[in-house]
PDB file of C-alpha atoms in Angstrom:
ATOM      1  CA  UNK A1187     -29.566 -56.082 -20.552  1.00 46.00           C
ATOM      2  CA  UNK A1188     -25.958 -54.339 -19.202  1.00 46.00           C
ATOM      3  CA  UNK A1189     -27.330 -51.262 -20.569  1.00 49.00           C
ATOM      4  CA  UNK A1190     -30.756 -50.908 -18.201  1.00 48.00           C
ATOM      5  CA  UNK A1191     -28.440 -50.976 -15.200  1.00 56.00           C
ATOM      6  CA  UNK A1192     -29.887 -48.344 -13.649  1.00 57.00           C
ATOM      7  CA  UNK A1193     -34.040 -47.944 -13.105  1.00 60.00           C
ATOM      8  CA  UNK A1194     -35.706 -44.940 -15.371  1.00 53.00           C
ATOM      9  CA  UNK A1195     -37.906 -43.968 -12.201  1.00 56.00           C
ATOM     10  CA  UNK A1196     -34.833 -43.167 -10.533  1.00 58.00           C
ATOM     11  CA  UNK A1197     -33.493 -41.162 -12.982  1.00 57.00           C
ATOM     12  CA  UNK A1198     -34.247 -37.050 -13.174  1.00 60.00           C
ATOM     13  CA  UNK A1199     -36.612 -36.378 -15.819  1.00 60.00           C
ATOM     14  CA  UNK A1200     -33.973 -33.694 -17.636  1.00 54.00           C
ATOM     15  CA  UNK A1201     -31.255 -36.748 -18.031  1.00 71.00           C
ATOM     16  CA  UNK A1202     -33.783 -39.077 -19.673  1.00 74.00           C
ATOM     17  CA  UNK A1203     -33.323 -38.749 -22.801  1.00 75.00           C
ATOM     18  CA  UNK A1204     -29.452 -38.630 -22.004  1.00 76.00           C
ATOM     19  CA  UNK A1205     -29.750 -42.074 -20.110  1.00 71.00           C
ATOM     20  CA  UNK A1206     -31.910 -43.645 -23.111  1.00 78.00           C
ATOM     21  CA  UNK A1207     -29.562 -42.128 -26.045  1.00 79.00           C
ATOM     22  CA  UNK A1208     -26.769 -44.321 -23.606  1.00 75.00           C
ATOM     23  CA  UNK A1209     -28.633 -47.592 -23.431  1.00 76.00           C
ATOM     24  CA  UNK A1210     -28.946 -47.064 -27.068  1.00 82.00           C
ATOM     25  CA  UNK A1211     -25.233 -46.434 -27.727  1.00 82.00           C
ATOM     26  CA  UNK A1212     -24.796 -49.381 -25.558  1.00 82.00           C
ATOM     27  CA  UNK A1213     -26.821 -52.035 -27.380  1.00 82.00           C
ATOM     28  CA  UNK A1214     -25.185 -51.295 -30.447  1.00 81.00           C
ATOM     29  CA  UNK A1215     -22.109 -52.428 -29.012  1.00 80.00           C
ATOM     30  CA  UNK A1216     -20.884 -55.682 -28.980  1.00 80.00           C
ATOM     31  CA  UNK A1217     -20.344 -57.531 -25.749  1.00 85.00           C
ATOM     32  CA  UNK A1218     -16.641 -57.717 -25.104  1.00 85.00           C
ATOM     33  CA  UNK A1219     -14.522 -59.125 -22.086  1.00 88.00           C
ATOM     34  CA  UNK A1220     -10.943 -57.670 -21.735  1.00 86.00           C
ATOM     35  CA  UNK A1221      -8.372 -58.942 -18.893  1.00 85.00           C
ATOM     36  CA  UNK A1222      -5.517 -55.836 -18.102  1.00 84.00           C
ATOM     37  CA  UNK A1223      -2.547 -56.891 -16.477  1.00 79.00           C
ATOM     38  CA  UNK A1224       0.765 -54.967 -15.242  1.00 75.00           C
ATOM     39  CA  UNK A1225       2.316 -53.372 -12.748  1.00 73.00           C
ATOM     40  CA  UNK A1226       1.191 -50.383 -10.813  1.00 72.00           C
ATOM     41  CA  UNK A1227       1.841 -47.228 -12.485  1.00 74.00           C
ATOM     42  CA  UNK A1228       1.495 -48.967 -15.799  1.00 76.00           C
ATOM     43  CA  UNK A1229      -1.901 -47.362 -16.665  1.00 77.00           C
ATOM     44  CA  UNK A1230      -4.786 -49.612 -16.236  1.00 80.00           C
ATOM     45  CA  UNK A1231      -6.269 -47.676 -14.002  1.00 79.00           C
ATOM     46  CA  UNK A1232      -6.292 -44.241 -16.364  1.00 78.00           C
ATOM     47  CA  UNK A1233      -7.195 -46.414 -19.483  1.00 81.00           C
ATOM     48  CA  UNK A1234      -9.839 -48.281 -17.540  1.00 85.00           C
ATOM     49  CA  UNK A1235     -12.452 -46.113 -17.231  1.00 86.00           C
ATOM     50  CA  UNK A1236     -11.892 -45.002 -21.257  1.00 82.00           C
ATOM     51  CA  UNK A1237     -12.759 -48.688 -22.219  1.00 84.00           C
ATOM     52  CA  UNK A1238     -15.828 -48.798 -19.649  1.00 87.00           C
ATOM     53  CA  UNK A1239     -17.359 -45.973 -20.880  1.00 84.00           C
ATOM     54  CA  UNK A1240     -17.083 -46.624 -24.417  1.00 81.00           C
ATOM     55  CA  UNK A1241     -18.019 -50.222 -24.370  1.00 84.00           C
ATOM     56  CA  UNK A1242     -20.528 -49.940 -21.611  1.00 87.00           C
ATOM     57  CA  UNK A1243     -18.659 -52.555 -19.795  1.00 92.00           C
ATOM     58  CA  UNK A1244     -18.409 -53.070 -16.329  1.00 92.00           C
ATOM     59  CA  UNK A1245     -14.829 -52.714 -14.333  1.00 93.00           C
ATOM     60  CA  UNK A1246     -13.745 -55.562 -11.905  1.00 93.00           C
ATOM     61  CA  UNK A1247     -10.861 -55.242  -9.894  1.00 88.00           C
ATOM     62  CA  UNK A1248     -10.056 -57.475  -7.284  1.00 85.00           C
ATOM     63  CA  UNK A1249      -9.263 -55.381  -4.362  1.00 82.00           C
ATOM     64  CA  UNK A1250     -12.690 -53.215  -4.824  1.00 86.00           C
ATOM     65  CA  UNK A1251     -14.373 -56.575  -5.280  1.00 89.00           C
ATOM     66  CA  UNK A1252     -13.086 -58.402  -2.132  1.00 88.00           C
ATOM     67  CA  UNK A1253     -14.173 -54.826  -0.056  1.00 87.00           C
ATOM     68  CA  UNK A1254     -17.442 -54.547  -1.656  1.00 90.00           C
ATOM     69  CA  UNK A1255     -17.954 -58.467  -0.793  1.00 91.00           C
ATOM     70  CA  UNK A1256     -16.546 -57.845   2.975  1.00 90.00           C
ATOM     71  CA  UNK A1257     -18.731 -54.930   3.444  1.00 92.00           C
ATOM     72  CA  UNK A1258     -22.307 -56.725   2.121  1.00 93.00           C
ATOM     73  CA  UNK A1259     -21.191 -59.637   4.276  1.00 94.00           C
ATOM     74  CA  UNK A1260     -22.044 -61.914   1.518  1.00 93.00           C
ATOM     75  CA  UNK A1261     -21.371 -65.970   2.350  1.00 95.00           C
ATOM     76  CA  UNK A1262     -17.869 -65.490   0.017  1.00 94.00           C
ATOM     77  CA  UNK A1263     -17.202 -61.952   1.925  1.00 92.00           C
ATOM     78  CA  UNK A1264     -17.781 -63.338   5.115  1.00 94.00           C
ATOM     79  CA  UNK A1265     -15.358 -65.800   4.431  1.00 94.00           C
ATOM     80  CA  UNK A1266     -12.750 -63.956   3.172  1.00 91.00           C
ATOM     81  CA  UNK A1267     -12.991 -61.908   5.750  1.00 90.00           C
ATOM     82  CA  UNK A1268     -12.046 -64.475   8.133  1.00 92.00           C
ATOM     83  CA  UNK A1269      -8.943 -65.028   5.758  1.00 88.00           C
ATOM     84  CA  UNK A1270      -7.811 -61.417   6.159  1.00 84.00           C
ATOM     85  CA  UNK A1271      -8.418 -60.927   9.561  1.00 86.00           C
ATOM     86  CA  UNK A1272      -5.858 -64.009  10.455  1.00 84.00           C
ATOM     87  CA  UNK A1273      -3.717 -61.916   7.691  1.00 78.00           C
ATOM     88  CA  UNK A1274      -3.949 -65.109   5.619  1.00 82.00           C
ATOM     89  CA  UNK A1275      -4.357 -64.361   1.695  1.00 82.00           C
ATOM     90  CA  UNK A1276      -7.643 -64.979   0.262  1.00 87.00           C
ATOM     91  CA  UNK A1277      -7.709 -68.732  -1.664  1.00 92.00           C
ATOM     92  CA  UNK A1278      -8.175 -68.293  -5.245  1.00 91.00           C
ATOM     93  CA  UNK A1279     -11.416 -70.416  -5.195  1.00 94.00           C
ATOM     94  CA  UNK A1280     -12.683 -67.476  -2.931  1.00 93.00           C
ATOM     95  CA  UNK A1281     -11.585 -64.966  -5.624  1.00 92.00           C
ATOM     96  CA  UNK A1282     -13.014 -66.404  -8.265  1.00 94.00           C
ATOM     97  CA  UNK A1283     -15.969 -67.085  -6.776  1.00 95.00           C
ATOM     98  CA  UNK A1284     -16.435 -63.612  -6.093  1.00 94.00           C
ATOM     99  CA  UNK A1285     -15.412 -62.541  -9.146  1.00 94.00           C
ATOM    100  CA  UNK A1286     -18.120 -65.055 -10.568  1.00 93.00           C
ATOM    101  CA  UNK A1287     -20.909 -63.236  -8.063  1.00 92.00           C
ATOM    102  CA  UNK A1288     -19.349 -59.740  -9.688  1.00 91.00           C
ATOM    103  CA  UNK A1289     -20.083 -60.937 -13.260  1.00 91.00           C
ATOM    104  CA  UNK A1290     -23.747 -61.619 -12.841  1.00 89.00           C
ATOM    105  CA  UNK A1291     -24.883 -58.238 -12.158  1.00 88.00           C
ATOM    106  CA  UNK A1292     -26.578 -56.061 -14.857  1.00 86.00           C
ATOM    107  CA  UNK A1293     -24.007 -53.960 -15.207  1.00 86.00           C
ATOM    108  CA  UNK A1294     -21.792 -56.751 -16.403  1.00 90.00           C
ATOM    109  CA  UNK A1295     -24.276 -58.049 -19.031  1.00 84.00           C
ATOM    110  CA  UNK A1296     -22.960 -56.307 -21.934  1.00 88.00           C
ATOM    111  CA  UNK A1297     -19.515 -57.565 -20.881  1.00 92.00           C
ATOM    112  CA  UNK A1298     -16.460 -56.369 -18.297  1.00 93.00           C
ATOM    113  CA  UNK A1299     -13.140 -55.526 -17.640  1.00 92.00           C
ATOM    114  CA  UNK A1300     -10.950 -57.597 -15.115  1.00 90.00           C
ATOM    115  CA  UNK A1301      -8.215 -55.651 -13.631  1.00 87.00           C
ATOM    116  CA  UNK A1302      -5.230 -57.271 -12.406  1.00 76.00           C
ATOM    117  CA  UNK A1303      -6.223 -60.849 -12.639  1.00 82.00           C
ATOM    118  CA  UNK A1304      -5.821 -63.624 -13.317  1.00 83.00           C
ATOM    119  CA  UNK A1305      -1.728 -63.688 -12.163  1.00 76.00           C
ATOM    120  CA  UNK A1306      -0.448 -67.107 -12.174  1.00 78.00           C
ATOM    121  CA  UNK A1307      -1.598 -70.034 -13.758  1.00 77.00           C
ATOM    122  CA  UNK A1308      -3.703 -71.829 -11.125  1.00 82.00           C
ATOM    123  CA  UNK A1309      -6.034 -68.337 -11.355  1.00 85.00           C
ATOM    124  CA  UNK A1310      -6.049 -68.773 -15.067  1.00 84.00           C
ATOM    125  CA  UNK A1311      -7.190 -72.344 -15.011  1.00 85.00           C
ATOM    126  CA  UNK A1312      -9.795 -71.636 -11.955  1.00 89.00           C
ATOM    127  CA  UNK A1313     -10.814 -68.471 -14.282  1.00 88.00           C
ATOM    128  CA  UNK A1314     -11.215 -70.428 -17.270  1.00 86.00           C
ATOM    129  CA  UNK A1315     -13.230 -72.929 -16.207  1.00 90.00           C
ATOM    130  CA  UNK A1316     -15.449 -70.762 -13.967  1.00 91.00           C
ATOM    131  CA  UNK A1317     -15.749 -69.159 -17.475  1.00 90.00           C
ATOM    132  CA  UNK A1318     -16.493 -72.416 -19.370  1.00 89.00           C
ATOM    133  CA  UNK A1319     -19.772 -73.007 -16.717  1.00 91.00           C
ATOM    134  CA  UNK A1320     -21.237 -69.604 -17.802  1.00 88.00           C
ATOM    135  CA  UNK A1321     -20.758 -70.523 -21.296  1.00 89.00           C
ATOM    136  CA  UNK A1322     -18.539 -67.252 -22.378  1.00 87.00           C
ATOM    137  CA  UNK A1323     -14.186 -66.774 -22.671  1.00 85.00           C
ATOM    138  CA  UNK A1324     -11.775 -63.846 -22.377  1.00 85.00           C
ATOM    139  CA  UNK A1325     -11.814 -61.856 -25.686  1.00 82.00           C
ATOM    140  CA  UNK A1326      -8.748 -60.170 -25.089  1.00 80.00           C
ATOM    141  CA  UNK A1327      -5.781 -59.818 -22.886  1.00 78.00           C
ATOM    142  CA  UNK A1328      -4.254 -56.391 -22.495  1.00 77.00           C
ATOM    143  CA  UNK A1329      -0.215 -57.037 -20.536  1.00 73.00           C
ATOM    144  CA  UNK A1330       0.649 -53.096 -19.916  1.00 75.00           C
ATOM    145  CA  UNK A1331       4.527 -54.105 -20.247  1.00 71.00           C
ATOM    146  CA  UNK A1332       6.606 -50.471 -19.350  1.00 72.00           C
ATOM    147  CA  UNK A1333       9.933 -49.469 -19.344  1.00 73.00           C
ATOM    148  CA  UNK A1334      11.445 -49.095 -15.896  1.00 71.00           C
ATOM    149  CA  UNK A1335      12.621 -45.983 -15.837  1.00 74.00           C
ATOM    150  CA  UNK A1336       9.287 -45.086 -16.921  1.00 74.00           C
ATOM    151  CA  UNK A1337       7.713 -46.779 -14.364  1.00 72.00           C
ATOM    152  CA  UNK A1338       9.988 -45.303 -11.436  1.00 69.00           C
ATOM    153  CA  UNK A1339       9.001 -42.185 -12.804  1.00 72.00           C
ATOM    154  CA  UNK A1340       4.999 -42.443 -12.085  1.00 71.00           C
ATOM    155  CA  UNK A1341       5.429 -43.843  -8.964  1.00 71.00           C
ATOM    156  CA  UNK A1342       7.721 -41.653  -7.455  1.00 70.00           C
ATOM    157  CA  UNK A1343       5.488 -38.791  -8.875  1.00 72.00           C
ATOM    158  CA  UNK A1344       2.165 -40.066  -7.988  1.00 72.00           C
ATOM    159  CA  UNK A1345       0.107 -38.244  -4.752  1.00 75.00           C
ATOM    160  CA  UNK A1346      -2.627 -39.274  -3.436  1.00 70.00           C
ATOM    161  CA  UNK A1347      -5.788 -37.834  -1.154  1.00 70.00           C
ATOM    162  CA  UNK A1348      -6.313 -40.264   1.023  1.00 64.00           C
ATOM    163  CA  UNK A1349      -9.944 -40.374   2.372  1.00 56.00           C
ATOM    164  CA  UNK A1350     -10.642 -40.346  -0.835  1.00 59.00           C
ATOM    165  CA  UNK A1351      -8.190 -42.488  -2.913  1.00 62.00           C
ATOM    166  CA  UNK A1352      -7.754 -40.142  -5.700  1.00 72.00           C
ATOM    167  CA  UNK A1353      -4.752 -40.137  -7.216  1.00 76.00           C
ATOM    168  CA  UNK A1354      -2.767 -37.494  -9.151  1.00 80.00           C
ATOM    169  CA  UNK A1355       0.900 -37.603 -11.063  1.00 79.00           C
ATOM    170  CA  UNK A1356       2.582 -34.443 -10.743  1.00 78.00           C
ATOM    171  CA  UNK A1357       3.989 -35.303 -14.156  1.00 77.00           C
ATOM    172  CA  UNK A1358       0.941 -36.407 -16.121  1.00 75.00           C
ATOM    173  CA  UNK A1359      -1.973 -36.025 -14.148  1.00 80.00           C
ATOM    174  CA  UNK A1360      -1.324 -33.051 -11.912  1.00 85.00           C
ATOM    175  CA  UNK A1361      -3.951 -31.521  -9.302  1.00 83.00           C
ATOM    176  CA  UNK A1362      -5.543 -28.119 -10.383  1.00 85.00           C
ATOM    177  CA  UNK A1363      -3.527 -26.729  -6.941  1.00 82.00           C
ATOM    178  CA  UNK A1364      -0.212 -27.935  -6.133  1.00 79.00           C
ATOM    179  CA  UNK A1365      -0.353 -30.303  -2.921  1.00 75.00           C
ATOM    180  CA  UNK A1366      -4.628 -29.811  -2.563  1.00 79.00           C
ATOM    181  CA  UNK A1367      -7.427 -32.384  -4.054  1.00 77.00           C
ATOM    182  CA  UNK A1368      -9.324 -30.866  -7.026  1.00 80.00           C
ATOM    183  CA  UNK A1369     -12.922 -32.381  -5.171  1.00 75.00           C
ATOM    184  CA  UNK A1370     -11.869 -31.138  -1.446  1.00 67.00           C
ATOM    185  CA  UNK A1371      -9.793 -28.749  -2.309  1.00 64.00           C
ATOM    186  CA  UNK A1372      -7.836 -29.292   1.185  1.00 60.00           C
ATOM    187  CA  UNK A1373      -3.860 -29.609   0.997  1.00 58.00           C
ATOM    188  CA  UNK A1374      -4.163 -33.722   2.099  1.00 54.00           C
ATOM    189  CA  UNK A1375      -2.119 -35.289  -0.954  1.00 52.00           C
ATOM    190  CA  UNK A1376       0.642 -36.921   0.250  1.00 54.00           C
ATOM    191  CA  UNK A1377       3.703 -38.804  -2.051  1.00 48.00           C
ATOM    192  CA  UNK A1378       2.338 -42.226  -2.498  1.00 46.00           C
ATOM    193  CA  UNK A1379       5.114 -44.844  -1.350  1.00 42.00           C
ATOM    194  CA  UNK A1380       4.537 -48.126  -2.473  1.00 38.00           C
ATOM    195  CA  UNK A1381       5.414 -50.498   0.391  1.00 36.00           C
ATOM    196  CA  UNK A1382       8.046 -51.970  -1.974  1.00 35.00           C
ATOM    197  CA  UNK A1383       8.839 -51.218  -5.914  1.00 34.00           C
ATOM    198  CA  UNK A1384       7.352 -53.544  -8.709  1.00 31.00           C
ATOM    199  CA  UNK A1385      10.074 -52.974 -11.413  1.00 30.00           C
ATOM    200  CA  UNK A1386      10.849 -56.648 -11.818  1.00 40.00           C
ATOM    201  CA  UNK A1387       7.156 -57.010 -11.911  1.00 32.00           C
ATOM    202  CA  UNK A1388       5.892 -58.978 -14.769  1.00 31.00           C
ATOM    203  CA  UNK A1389       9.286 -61.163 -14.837  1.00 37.00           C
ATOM    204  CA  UNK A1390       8.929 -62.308 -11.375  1.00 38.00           C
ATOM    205  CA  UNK A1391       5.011 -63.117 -11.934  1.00 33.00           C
ATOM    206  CA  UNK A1392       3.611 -65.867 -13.774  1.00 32.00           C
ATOM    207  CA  UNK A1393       2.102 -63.398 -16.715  1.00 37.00           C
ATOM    208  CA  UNK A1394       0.902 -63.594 -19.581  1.00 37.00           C
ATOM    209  CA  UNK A1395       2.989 -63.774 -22.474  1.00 36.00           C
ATOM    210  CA  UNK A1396       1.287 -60.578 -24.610  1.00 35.00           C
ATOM    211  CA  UNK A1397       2.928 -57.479 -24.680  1.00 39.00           C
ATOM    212  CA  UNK A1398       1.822 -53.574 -25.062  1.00 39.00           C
ATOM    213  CA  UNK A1399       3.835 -51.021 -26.444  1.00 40.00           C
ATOM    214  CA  UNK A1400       4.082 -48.122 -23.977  1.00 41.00           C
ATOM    215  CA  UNK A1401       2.394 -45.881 -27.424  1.00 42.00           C
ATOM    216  CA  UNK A1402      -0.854 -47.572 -25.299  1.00 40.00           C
ATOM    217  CA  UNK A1403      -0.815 -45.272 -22.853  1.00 38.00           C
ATOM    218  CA  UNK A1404      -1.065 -41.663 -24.950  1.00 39.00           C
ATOM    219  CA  UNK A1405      -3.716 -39.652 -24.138  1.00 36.00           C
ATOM    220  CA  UNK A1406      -6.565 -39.907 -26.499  1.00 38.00           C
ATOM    221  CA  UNK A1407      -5.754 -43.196 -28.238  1.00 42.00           C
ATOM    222  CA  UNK A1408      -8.473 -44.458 -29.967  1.00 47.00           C
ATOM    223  CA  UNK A1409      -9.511 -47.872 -28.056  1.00 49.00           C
ATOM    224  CA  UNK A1410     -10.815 -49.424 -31.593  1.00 54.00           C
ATOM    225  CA  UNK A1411      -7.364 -50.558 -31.681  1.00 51.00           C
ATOM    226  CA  UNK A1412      -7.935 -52.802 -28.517  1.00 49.00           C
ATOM    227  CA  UNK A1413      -9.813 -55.420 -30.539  1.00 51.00           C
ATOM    228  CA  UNK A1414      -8.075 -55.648 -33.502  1.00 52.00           C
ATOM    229  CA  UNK A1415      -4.474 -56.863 -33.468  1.00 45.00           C
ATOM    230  CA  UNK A1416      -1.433 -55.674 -34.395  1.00 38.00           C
ATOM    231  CA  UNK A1417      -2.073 -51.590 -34.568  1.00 36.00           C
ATOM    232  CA  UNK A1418      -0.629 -48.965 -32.771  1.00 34.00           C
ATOM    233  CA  UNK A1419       2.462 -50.797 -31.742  1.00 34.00           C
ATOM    234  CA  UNK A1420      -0.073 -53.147 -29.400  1.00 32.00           C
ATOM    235  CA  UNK A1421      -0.123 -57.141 -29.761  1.00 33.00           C
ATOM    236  CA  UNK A1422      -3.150 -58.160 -28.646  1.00 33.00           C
ATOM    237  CA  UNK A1423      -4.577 -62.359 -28.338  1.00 35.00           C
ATOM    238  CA  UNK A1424      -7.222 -64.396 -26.884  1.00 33.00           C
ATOM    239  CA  UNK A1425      -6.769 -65.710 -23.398  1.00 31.00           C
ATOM    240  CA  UNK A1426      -5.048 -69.678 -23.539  1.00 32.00           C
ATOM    241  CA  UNK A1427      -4.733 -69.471 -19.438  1.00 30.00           C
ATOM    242  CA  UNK A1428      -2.456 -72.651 -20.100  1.00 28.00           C
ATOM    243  CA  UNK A1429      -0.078 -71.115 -22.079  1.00 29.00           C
ATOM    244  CA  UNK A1430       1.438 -69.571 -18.472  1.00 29.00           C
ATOM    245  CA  UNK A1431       4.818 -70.589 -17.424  1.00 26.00           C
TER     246      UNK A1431
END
């Protein structure tokens, strides 16, 4: 099951009984599947890790994916590494097939989180029906829709360390020192510059049609609201990948 990820034996004897209160926690949960979608800045990457942890779910994101495919040089990695090394984009059957790889690891058992796709609706349709063979569907579909002023505002703000890719927001996520990484503590951060700005974002992409009320991304919201509709400003529905424009 999702929740025996990880092998007691290789666990120190003073977290046992941490690790098995967890997988206990975790099998009273119910298996979920949640797709996030929206621009950078938006928040799916603070609000990620919230929904993980408390769902014992398992995050996919398609960039860390295609890496962590590249660098095992499994048959789909090797391939799209070939893609990327001609600077060619990866084919959506690749993606999905490594997202479908992804999804069959323990980890992902009790259910996951997809991060950022699918974005148009040949990727929803490829999705769905890679879906329909494993005999499951989306749950839920989070769209993290954002003003943008609000928007401009995190990403001009945002710093990053970059051998390790931590990110802070000198607004709303600040480093403990001003200009140095809380882990290194060496002054590295540097202003992250997107290579181009993403404010017309979710117009301009072939999204999905649900929409989040910015109230989404306060600190501390309670993510019970996530699966039931309607609260907290947030409209949530199941995935219909041909409902896309």
């Amino acid at each position: 099951m999702g929740s025996s990820a990880v092998a007691l034996e290789d666990i120190p004897s003073v977290d046992i009984m941490t690790e098995l209160l967890r997988r206990m926690k975790c099998d009273s949960k119910p298996d979920k599947r949640l797709i996030l979608i929206g621009p950078p800045g938006s928040g799916k990457g603070t609000q990620s890790p919230i929904i993980k942890d408390e769902y014992c779910l398992c995050h996919l994101a398609t960039g860390d994916m295609l890496r962590a495919a590249v660098t095992a040089k499994t048959p789909l990695g090797i391939k799209a590494k070939e893609a990327m090394d001609k600077g060619e984009l990866v084919s959506d059957d690749l993606v999905v097939g490594i997202i479908d790889e992804a999804m069959k690891k323990p980890s992902c058992q009790k259910g996951f989180i997809l991060d950022g796709f699918p974005r148009t609706k040949v990727q929803a349709e490829k999705l769905d029906e890679m879906l329909q063979k494993q005999g499951t569907k989306i749950d839920k579909v989070l769209n993290f829709a954002i003003d943008d002023a609000i928007l401009e505002e995190r990403i001009t703000g945002r710093w990053i360390h970059p051998s390790s890719g931590r990110t802070y927001n000198t607004k709303f996520a600040p480093p403990k020192v001003p200009g140095a990484d809380d882990v290194s503590y060496f002054g590295f951060l540097r202003v992250f510059r997107p290579s181009y700005l993403v404010f017309d974002f979710l117009n301009s992409q072939n999204y999905l049609p649900f929409m989040a009320d910015k109230k989404i991304l306060s600190w501390g919201l309670t993510w019970e609201t996530v699966w039931k509709p309607e609260r907290e400003g947030l409209s949530m529905h199941s995935l219909n990948p041909y409902s896309l424009s």
